Coordinates of C-alpha atoms in Angstrom, one line a residue:
X1304 CA -14.7 -19.3 20.4
X1305 CA -16.1 -22.5 19.9
X1306 CA -12.5 -24.2 20.5
X1307 CA -12.3 -22.5 24.0
X1308 CA -16.0 -23.4 24.9
X1309 CA -16.7 -26.9 23.6
X1310 CA -16.6 -29.5 26.5
X1311 CA -14.7 -26.6 28.6
X1312 CA -13.5 -27.1 32.0
X1313 CA -13.5 -24.9 35.0
X1314 CA -9.9 -24.7 34.9
X1315 CA -9.6 -24.1 31.3
X1316 CA -12.2 -21.5 31.3
X1317 CA -10.6 -19.7 34.1
X1318 CA -7.3 -19.6 32.3
X1319 CA -8.8 -18.4 29.1
X1320 CA -10.9 -15.4 31.0
X1321 CA -7.6 -14.6 32.7
X1322 CA -5.8 -14.2 29.5
X1323 CA -8.5 -12.2 28.1
X1324 CA -9.4 -15.0 25.3
X1325 CA -12.9 -14.9 26.2
X1326 CA -15.5 -13.6 28.8
X1327 CA -18.3 -15.0 30.9
X1328 CA -20.8 -13.2 28.8
X1329 CA -19.5 -14.8 25.8
X1330 CA -19.5 -18.3 27.7
X1331 CA -23.3 -17.7 28.7
X1332 CA -24.0 -16.7 25.1
X1333 CA -22.5 -19.9 23.8
X1334 CA -24.5 -22.1 26.3
X1335 CA -27.7 -20.1 25.3
X1336 CA -27.2 -20.8 21.7
X1337 CA -26.7 -24.6 22.3
X1338 CA -29.9 -24.7 24.6
X1339 CA -31.9 -23.5 21.5
X1340 CA -30.2 -25.8 18.9
X1341 CA -30.1 -28.9 21.0
X1342 CA -32.0 -28.8 24.0
X1343 CA -35.1 -27.3 22.8
X1344 CA -34.8 -27.9 19.2
X1345 CA -32.9 -30.5 17.2
X1346 CA -32.8 -33.8 19.2
X1347 CA -34.9 -31.9 22.0
X1348 CA -33.3 -33.3 25.0
X1349 CA -35.3 -31.0 27.1
X1350 CA -32.9 -30.8 30.2
X1351 CA -33.4 -26.9 30.9
X1352 CA -36.8 -26.1 32.3
X1353 CA -36.1 -22.4 32.7
X1354 CA -33.5 -19.9 31.9
X1355 CA -32.4 -17.3 34.4
X1356 CA -33.7 -13.9 32.8
X1357 CA -30.7 -12.3 34.5
X1358 CA -28.1 -14.8 33.4
X1359 CA -26.3 -12.4 30.8
X1360 CA -26.5 -9.4 33.3
X1361 CA -24.9 -11.9 36.0
X1362 CA -22.3 -12.8 33.4
X1363 CA -21.4 -9.0 32.7
X1364 CA -21.0 -8.1 36.2
X1365 CA -18.7 -11.1 36.8
X1366 CA -16.7 -9.8 33.8
X1367 CA -16.6 -6.3 35.6
X1368 CA -15.5 -7.9 38.7
X1369 CA -12.7 -9.7 36.9
X1370 CA -11.3 -6.6 35.5
X1371 CA -11.2 -5.0 38.5
X1372 CA -9.1 -7.9 40.1
X1373 CA -12.0 -9.0 42.3
X1374 CA -12.2 -12.5 41.2
X1375 CA -13.7 -14.6 44.0
X1376 CA -12.5 -18.2 43.4
X1377 CA -12.5 -21.0 40.8
X1378 CA -16.2 -20.7 40.0
X1379 CA -16.1 -17.0 39.1
X1380 CA -18.1 -16.6 36.1
X1381 CA -18.8 -20.1 35.6
X1382 CA -22.5 -20.9 34.8
X1383 CA -24.1 -23.5 36.8
X1384 CA -27.8 -25.3 36.3
X1385 CA -29.9 -26.1 39.4
X1386 CA -32.4 -28.9 39.9
X1387 CA -35.8 -27.3 40.0
X1388 CA -36.4 -28.4 43.5
X1389 CA -33.8 -25.8 44.6
X1390 CA -34.8 -22.5 45.5
X1391 CA -33.5 -19.3 43.9
X1392 CA -34.7 -15.7 45.2
X1393 CA -34.9 -14.3 41.8
X1394 CA -37.0 -14.3 38.7
X1395 CA -37.1 -18.2 38.3
X1396 CA -39.4 -20.6 39.6
X1397 CA -38.9 -23.4 42.1
X1398 CA -41.4 -26.2 41.4
X1399 CA -40.1 -29.6 41.5
X1400 CA -41.5 -30.0 38.3
X1401 CA -45.2 -29.9 39.2
X1402 CA -48.1 -27.9 38.0
X1403 CA -49.2 -27.2 41.5
X1404 CA -45.9 -25.0 42.1
X1405 CA -45.6 -23.8 38.8
X1406 CA -46.2 -20.2 39.8
X1407 CA -44.1 -20.4 42.9
X1408 CA -41.3 -18.0 43.3
X1409 CA -39.2 -18.5 46.3
X1410 CA -38.8 -15.7 48.8
X1411 CA -35.1 -16.8 49.9
X1412 CA -32.1 -18.5 48.0
X1413 CA -31.4 -22.0 49.4
X1414 CA -28.1 -22.1 51.3
X1415 CA -26.1 -23.6 48.5
X1416 CA -27.1 -21.1 46.0
X1417 CA -26.1 -18.3 48.7
X1418 CA -22.7 -20.2 48.7
X1419 CA -22.6 -20.1 44.5
X1420 CA -23.4 -16.6 44.4
X1421 CA -20.8 -15.8 47.0
X1422 CA -18.1 -17.7 44.9
X1423 CA -19.2 -15.6 41.7
X1424 CA -21.0 -18.4 40.0
X1425 CA -23.5 -17.4 37.4
X1426 CA -27.0 -19.3 38.0
X1427 CA -27.8 -20.1 34.5
X1428 CA -31.2 -21.6 35.1
X1429 CA -33.2 -24.5 36.3
X1430 CA -32.9 -28.1 35.0
X1431 CA -35.7 -30.4 34.4
X1432 CA -36.3 -33.2 36.6
X1433 CA -38.6 -36.3 37.4
X1434 CA -41.4 -34.5 39.3
X1435 CA -41.5 -34.6 43.0
X1436 CA -38.1 -36.3 42.6
X1437 CA -39.7 -39.5 41.5
X1438 CA -41.7 -39.7 44.6
X1439 CA -45.0 -39.6 43.1
X1440 CA -46.1 -42.6 41.0
X1441 CA -45.3 -46.2 40.9
X1442 CA -44.8 -46.1 37.2
X1443 CA -43.3 -42.6 36.7
X1444 CA -40.9 -42.5 33.7
X1445 CA -37.8 -41.4 34.8
X1446 CA -37.0 -37.6 33.8
X1447 CA -40.6 -36.6 33.2
X1448 CA -42.4 -33.8 35.0
X1449 CA -46.0 -32.5 34.5
X1450 CA -44.4 -28.9 34.1
X1451 CA -41.6 -29.7 32.1
X1452 CA -42.2 -32.8 29.8
X1453 CA -39.8 -35.5 29.1
X1454 CA -36.1 -35.4 29.5
X1455 CA -34.4 -37.6 26.7
X1456 CA -30.9 -39.5 27.3
X1457 CA -28.5 -37.6 24.6
X1458 CA -26.9 -40.9 23.9
X1459 CA -30.2 -42.4 22.6
X1460 CA -34.1 -41.3 23.1
X1461 CA -34.8 -44.9 23.7
X1462 CA -32.2 -45.0 26.5
X1463 CA -32.9 -44.9 30.2
X1464 CA -32.1 -41.3 31.5
X1465 CA -31.2 -42.0 34.9
X1466 CA -32.7 -40.8 38.2
X1467 CA -34.6 -37.8 39.1
X1468 CA -31.7 -35.1 38.5
X1469 CA -32.1 -36.3 35.0
X1470 CA -32.2 -32.7 33.7
X1471 CA -28.9 -31.8 35.5
X1472 CA -27.2 -34.9 34.2
X1473 CA -28.3 -34.5 30.7
X1474 CA -27.4 -30.5 30.7
X1475 CA -23.9 -31.2 31.3
X1476 CA -23.7 -34.3 28.9
X1477 CA -24.8 -32.1 26.0
X1478 CA -22.6 -29.1 27.0
X1479 CA -25.2 -26.4 27.6
X1480 CA -23.7 -25.8 31.0
X1481 CA -20.3 -25.9 32.5
X1482 CA -21.5 -27.8 35.6
X1483 CA -24.8 -28.5 37.3
X1484 CA -26.2 -29.2 40.7
X1485 CA -28.6 -32.3 41.4
X1486 CA -30.2 -33.6 44.4
X1487 CA -30.4 -37.2 45.6
X1488 CA -32.4 -39.4 48.2
X1489 CA -31.5 -42.7 46.7
X1490 CA -29.4 -42.7 43.3
X1491 CA -30.7 -39.3 41.8
X1492 CA -27.5 -38.0 41.3
X1493 CA -25.7 -41.2 40.9
X1494 CA -28.0 -42.7 38.3
X1495 CA -28.3 -39.8 35.9
X1496 CA -24.6 -39.4 36.1
X1497 CA -23.8 -43.0 34.8
X1498 CA -26.5 -43.0 32.4
X1499 CA -25.6 -39.6 30.8
X1500 CA -21.7 -40.5 31.0
X1501 CA -21.0 -37.7 33.4
X1502 CA -19.5 -37.5 36.9
X1503 CA -21.5 -37.2 39.9
X1504 CA -20.7 -37.0 43.6
X1505 CA -23.4 -38.0 46.3
X1506 CA -21.7 -36.4 49.3
X1507 CA -22.1 -37.4 53.0
X1508 CA -25.3 -36.3 54.6
X1509 CA -24.3 -33.1 56.0
X1510 CA -21.6 -31.9 53.9
X1511 CA -24.2 -29.7 51.8
X1512 CA -27.0 -27.8 53.5
X1513 CA -30.7 -29.0 52.6
X1514 CA -32.1 -25.6 53.7
X1515 CA -34.1 -24.2 50.7
X1516 CA -34.5 -27.5 48.8
X1517 CA -37.8 -29.0 48.5
X1518 CA -37.8 -32.2 50.7
X1519 CA -38.5 -35.9 49.9
X1520 CA -36.8 -37.7 53.1
X1521 CA -34.8 -35.6 55.4
X1522 CA -32.7 -38.8 56.5
X1523 CA -31.2 -39.1 53.1
X1524 CA -31.6 -36.0 51.1
X1525 CA -28.7 -34.1 49.8
X1526 CA -27.6 -32.0 47.0
X1527 CA -24.4 -32.8 44.9
X1528 CA -22.3 -31.8 42.1
X1529 CA -22.6 -33.1 38.2
X1530 CA -19.7 -32.3 35.9
X1531 CA -17.9 -33.6 32.9
X1532 CA -14.8 -34.5 34.6
X1533 CA -13.7 -35.3 38.3
X1534 CA -11.7 -32.1 38.5
X1535 CA -14.9 -30.0 37.9
X1536 CA -17.2 -32.0 40.1
X1537 CA -14.6 -31.6 43.0
X1538 CA -14.2 -27.8 42.4
X1539 CA -18.1 -27.4 42.5
X1540 CA -18.6 -29.6 45.7
X1541 CA -16.0 -27.2 47.6
X1542 CA -18.3 -24.3 46.8
X1543 CA -21.5 -25.9 47.9
X1544 CA -20.3 -27.3 51.3
X1545 CA -20.6 -25.3 54.6
X1546 CA -22.1 -25.2 58.1
X1547 CA -25.6 -23.7 58.0
X1548 CA -27.2 -23.1 61.2
X1549 CA -30.6 -23.7 59.7
X1550 CA -29.7 -27.2 59.0
X1551 CA -28.6 -29.5 62.0
X1552 CA -27.0 -32.1 59.7
X1553 CA -24.2 -29.8 58.7
X1554 CA -23.0 -29.7 62.1
X1555 CA -21.9 -33.3 61.7
X1556 CA -19.2 -32.1 59.3
X1557 CA -17.5 -30.0 62.1
X1558 CA -13.7 -30.2 61.8
X1559 CA -14.1 -32.0 58.6
X1560 CA -14.4 -28.9 56.4
X1561 CA -12.8 -29.1 52.9
X1562 CA -12.7 -25.7 51.4
X1563 CA -10.9 -27.2 48.3
X1564 CA -11.6 -30.8 47.4
X1565 CA -9.2 -30.3 43.9
X1566 CA -6.2 -30.8 46.3
X1567 CA -7.0 -34.6 46.4
X1568 CA -6.8 -35.0 42.4
X1569 CA -4.0 -37.5 42.3
X1570 CA -3.4 -39.3 39.2
X1571 CA -1.6 -42.0 41.0
X1572 CA -4.2 -42.4 43.5
X1573 CA -5.0 -46.0 42.9
X1574 CA -1.6 -47.1 43.8
X1575 CA -1.8 -49.1 47.1
X1576 CA -5.6 -48.4 47.4
X1577 CA -7.6 -51.4 48.8
X1578 CA -10.8 -51.6 46.7
X1579 CA -13.6 -54.2 47.6
X1580 CA -15.9 -55.7 45.0
X1581 CA -19.3 -56.9 46.5
X1582 CA -19.4 -59.5 43.6
X1583 CA -22.4 -62.0 44.2
X1584 CA -24.9 -59.3 45.2
X1585 CA -24.6 -56.7 42.4
X1586 CA -22.5 -58.5 39.6
X1587 CA -25.0 -61.3 39.2
X1588 CA -27.8 -59.3 37.7
X1589 CA -25.4 -57.9 35.0
X1590 CA -25.7 -59.0 31.4
X1591 CA -22.7 -60.9 30.0
X1592 CA -21.9 -57.8 28.0
X1593 CA -22.0 -55.5 31.2
X1594 CA -20.1 -58.2 33.4
X1595 CA -17.2 -58.4 30.6
X1596 CA -16.8 -54.5 30.6
X1597 CA -17.0 -54.4 34.5
X1598 CA -14.4 -57.1 34.7
X1599 CA -11.9 -55.3 32.3
X1600 CA -12.3 -52.2 34.4
X1601 CA -11.3 -54.0 37.3
X1602 CA -8.2 -55.2 35.5
X1603 CA -7.2 -51.5 34.6
X1604 CA -7.7 -50.5 38.2
X1605 CA -5.7 -53.6 39.4
X1606 CA -3.1 -52.6 36.7
X1607 CA -2.9 -49.1 38.1
X1608 CA -1.6 -50.6 41.4
X1609 CA -4.6 -51.0 43.5
X1610 CA -5.2 -53.9 45.6
X1611 CA -8.6 -55.5 44.4
X1612 CA -10.2 -57.4 47.5
X1613 CA -12.6 -59.7 45.6
X1614 CA -15.1 -60.9 46.6
X1615 CA -16.3 -58.8 49.6
X1616 CA -19.4 -59.5 51.5
X1617 CA -21.6 -57.0 52.7
X1618 CA -23.4 -59.0 55.8
X1619 CA -26.6 -57.1 55.9
X1620 CA -27.5 -57.3 52.1
X1621 CA -29.8 -59.9 52.1
X1622 CA -31.8 -58.6 55.3
X1623 CA -31.6 -55.2 53.6
X1624 CA -33.1 -56.3 50.3
X1625 CA -36.3 -57.9 52.3
X1626 CA -36.5 -54.8 54.4
X1627 CA -39.6 -52.8 53.1
X1628 CA -38.9 -49.7 54.7
X1629 CA -41.9 -47.1 55.1
X1630 CA -39.3 -44.2 56.4
X1631 CA -39.9 -42.2 53.1
X1632 CA -43.6 -42.1 53.5
X1633 CA -43.6 -40.8 56.9
X1634 CA -40.7 -38.2 56.1
X1635 CA -42.2 -37.0 52.9
X1636 CA -45.6 -36.2 54.3
X1637 CA -44.0 -34.6 57.4
X1638 CA -41.3 -32.6 55.2
X1639 CA -43.6 -31.6 52.5
X1640 CA -46.5 -30.3 54.7
X1641 CA -43.9 -28.2 56.5
X1642 CA -42.5 -26.9 53.2
X1643 CA -45.8 -26.2 51.5
X1644 CA -47.2 -25.0 54.9
X1645 CA -44.7 -21.9 54.5
X1646 CA -45.7 -21.0 51.1
X1647 CA -47.5 -17.8 50.3
X1648 CA -51.3 -17.8 50.5
X1649 CA -51.8 -17.1 46.8
X1650 CA -50.4 -20.7 45.9
X1651 CA -53.0 -23.4 45.4
X1652 CA -51.4 -26.1 47.7
X1653 CA -50.2 -25.9 51.3
X1654 CA -50.5 -29.6 52.4
X1655 CA -49.9 -33.0 50.8
X1656 CA -53.7 -33.4 50.9
X1657 CA -54.3 -30.3 49.0
X1658 CA -51.5 -31.4 46.5
X1659 CA -53.2 -34.6 45.8
X1660 CA -56.6 -32.7 45.5
X1661 CA -55.0 -30.4 43.1
X1662 CA -53.6 -33.1 40.8
X1663 CA -56.9 -34.8 40.7
X1664 CA -58.8 -31.5 39.6
X1665 CA -56.2 -31.2 37.0
X1666 CA -55.8 -35.1 36.1
X1667 CA -55.4 -34.6 32.3
X1668 CA -52.3 -32.6 32.8
X1669 CA -50.9 -33.3 36.1
X1670 CA -51.6 -37.3 36.4
X1671 CA -50.1 -38.8 33.2
X1672 CA -48.5 -41.6 35.6
X1673 CA -50.9 -41.1 38.7
X1674 CA -50.0 -40.4 42.1
X1675 CA -50.2 -43.7 44.1
X1676 CA -46.9 -42.6 46.0
X1677 CA -48.2 -39.3 47.1
X1678 CA -51.5 -41.2 48.2
X1679 CA -49.7 -43.9 50.3
X1680 CA -47.7 -40.9 52.1
X1681 CA -50.8 -39.1 52.8
X1682 CA -52.1 -42.5 54.4
X1683 CA -49.4 -42.3 57.1
X1684 CA -49.9 -40.1 60.3
X1685 CA -46.8 -38.2 59.1
X1686 CA -45.7 -38.5 62.7
X1687 CA -42.0 -39.1 63.4
X1688 CA -42.8 -40.7 66.7
X1689 CA -44.8 -43.3 65.3
X1690 CA -43.4 -47.0 66.3
X1691 CA -43.4 -48.2 62.7
X1692 CA -41.3 -45.3 61.5
X1693 CA -38.8 -45.4 64.4
X1694 CA -38.2 -48.9 63.9
X1695 CA -37.7 -48.7 60.3
X1696 CA -35.4 -45.7 60.7
X1697 CA -33.1 -47.4 63.1
X1698 CA -33.2 -50.5 61.1
X1699 CA -32.2 -48.7 58.0
X1700 CA -28.9 -47.3 59.8
X1701 CA -28.1 -50.8 61.3
X1702 CA -28.3 -52.3 58.1
X1703 CA -26.7 -49.8 55.9
X1704 CA -23.9 -48.8 58.5
X1705 CA -23.2 -51.0 61.4
X1706 CA -23.8 -54.5 59.7
X1707 CA -23.3 -52.9 56.1
X1708 CA -20.7 -50.7 54.7
X1709 CA -18.9 -50.1 57.8
X1710 CA -18.5 -53.9 58.8
X1711 CA -17.5 -54.6 55.1
X1712 CA -14.8 -52.0 55.1
X1713 CA -13.6 -52.5 58.6
X1714 CA -13.3 -56.3 58.0
X1715 CA -11.2 -56.0 54.9
X1716 CA -9.5 -52.6 55.6
X1717 CA -10.9 -51.1 52.6
X1718 CA -10.6 -47.4 51.2
X1719 CA -13.7 -48.0 49.0
X1720 CA -16.1 -50.2 47.5
X1721 CA -16.5 -50.6 43.8
X1722 CA -19.9 -51.2 42.1
X1723 CA -20.8 -51.5 38.6
X1724 CA -23.1 -48.6 37.5
X1725 CA -25.1 -47.8 40.6
X1726 CA -25.7 -51.1 42.1
X1727 CA -24.8 -50.1 45.6
X1728 CA -26.6 -46.7 45.6
X1729 CA -29.4 -47.8 48.0
X1730 CA -27.3 -49.1 50.8
X1731 CA -25.1 -46.1 50.6
X1732 CA -28.1 -43.6 50.5
X1733 CA -29.7 -45.2 53.6
X1734 CA -26.2 -44.9 55.3
X1735 CA -25.8 -41.2 54.3
X1736 CA -22.4 -42.0 52.9
X1737 CA -20.6 -40.5 50.0
X1738 CA -20.2 -42.0 46.5
X1739 CA -18.8 -41.1 43.1
X1740 CA -20.0 -42.0 39.8
X1741 CA -17.4 -41.9 36.7
X1742 CA -18.2 -43.0 33.2
X1743 CA -16.6 -46.2 32.2
X1744 CA -17.2 -46.7 28.7
X1745 CA -20.5 -47.9 26.6
X1746 CA -22.3 -50.8 25.7
X1747 CA -23.3 -51.9 22.1
X1748 CA -26.7 -50.2 22.3
X1749 CA -24.9 -46.8 22.9
X1750 CA -25.9 -46.9 26.7
X1751 CA -23.1 -45.4 28.9
X1752 CA -21.7 -47.6 31.5
X1753 CA -19.8 -46.5 34.6
X1754 CA -18.6 -47.6 37.8
X1755 CA -19.2 -46.2 41.5
X1756 CA -16.8 -45.6 44.3
X1757 CA -18.3 -45.6 47.9
X1758 CA -16.8 -45.0 51.1
X1759 CA -17.7 -44.5 54.8
X1760 CA -18.8 -41.3 56.3
X1761 CA -16.9 -38.0 55.0
X1762 CA -14.6 -40.1 52.9
X1763 CA -15.0 -37.5 49.8
X1764 CA -11.3 -36.8 49.7
X1765 CA -10.4 -40.5 49.2
X1766 CA -13.0 -41.1 46.6
X1767 CA -12.3 -37.9 44.7
X1768 CA -8.6 -39.4 44.5
X1769 CA -9.6 -42.8 43.3
X1770 CA -12.2 -41.6 40.8
X1771 CA -9.6 -39.0 39.5
X1772 CA -7.1 -41.6 38.8
X1773 CA -9.4 -44.0 37.4
X1774 CA -10.4 -41.3 35.0
X1775 CA -6.9 -40.4 34.1
X1776 CA -6.0 -43.8 33.0
X1777 CA -7.4 -43.4 29.5
X1778 CA -10.0 -41.2 27.8
X1779 CA -13.5 -43.0 28.2
X1780 CA -16.1 -40.3 28.1
X1781 CA -17.4 -39.6 24.5
X1782 CA -19.6 -36.5 23.8
X1783 CA -23.0 -37.5 22.5
X1784 CA -23.7 -37.1 18.8
X1785 CA -26.3 -34.4 18.6
X1786 CA -26.4 -34.1 14.7

């Protein structure tokens, strides 16, 4: 059974289950054994915050449906871990890693969870995360939550573990789940994907509904898939997408629905593609070792038939780097007050002000790194009619879209921009545009290194094609050594 399950892909598992070589029940049991051995003991990666007590029952149900010929799609019987800010209406909590919400049981599934259940996927559990999606304290260590503790990078306990979907990325890396769902406001899917040597897709804002996800900033929040291969990430993305009348942003994808993103997997996808490299702004901060590795990857991409446009200037980058946007502070206060205000009376917090007070009252447990960011958010009016908010929001859009990514791509007729690691995650996040992070190798320290393909609005099909073709050039990802 180990031969089938170790580092297994969605397609491989489906084939094995169709042939009667394994069951979903056996797969869930395999992941439970690995969680015990490597996540909670051994190296103690600590990526899984909570296991779904119904996971084995769900697996048995999926197996029974398969025997009856009722397979619902490519994710039928496939385990999925969810970041702890994604609601599930079951026997698991939804806490965003906080002690204040440690007793919160959601009354309704997030829209994306409903989609997963409809597709026959098994909600395996909740992944640990950086508390409040890393919008709590100035010096918060990535991957730390007061409820769940610290997530470690499986490639080295002293290595950076990536943005706030840390548990989602690490869990995929150590093979305690087939795939996982993270969320991103700015870099929180892409960063842990790069630093845990997995694939992460941050989709266009509106591809995936945000309803039922604890908010940070509605102008940039999105969920997205994390997987060990581009094919698996594409398969999961197709299931997560869909129009949700409770989330107006999903209406922007009308006419652009993609029920199956795996049709864009093309091993020759780099041939003839025009890929731009914003060199001076994003390569200058690299170390000599990182720059050498990135240049070698560029040569491989060029050798696969891509046209590398180098350098490409993003006109707004200098102004954007000096633009201290206050959008997050306003949107967080407005969004979190609305979310907390709908929670049951028995919970201890229903406003941001009460959350801050709760943390202060439980400082020894809840404030290891402080809560300066929460306090700054509370200091705003939280009103989205404030001139400061409106002007900063419009500036974000102008600098990231009109004078940023759109301008660069149109000027050079590009299919995508290419960045080392997550160097361009901020501008893409502000624009609400898609990116896909793919493993690219390792530094001498053992730290994973990767590249990020970024495109314009709803360019996921193009990015998946490019990333898959890059992935197929040669094996790059190596599983972490867990002892």
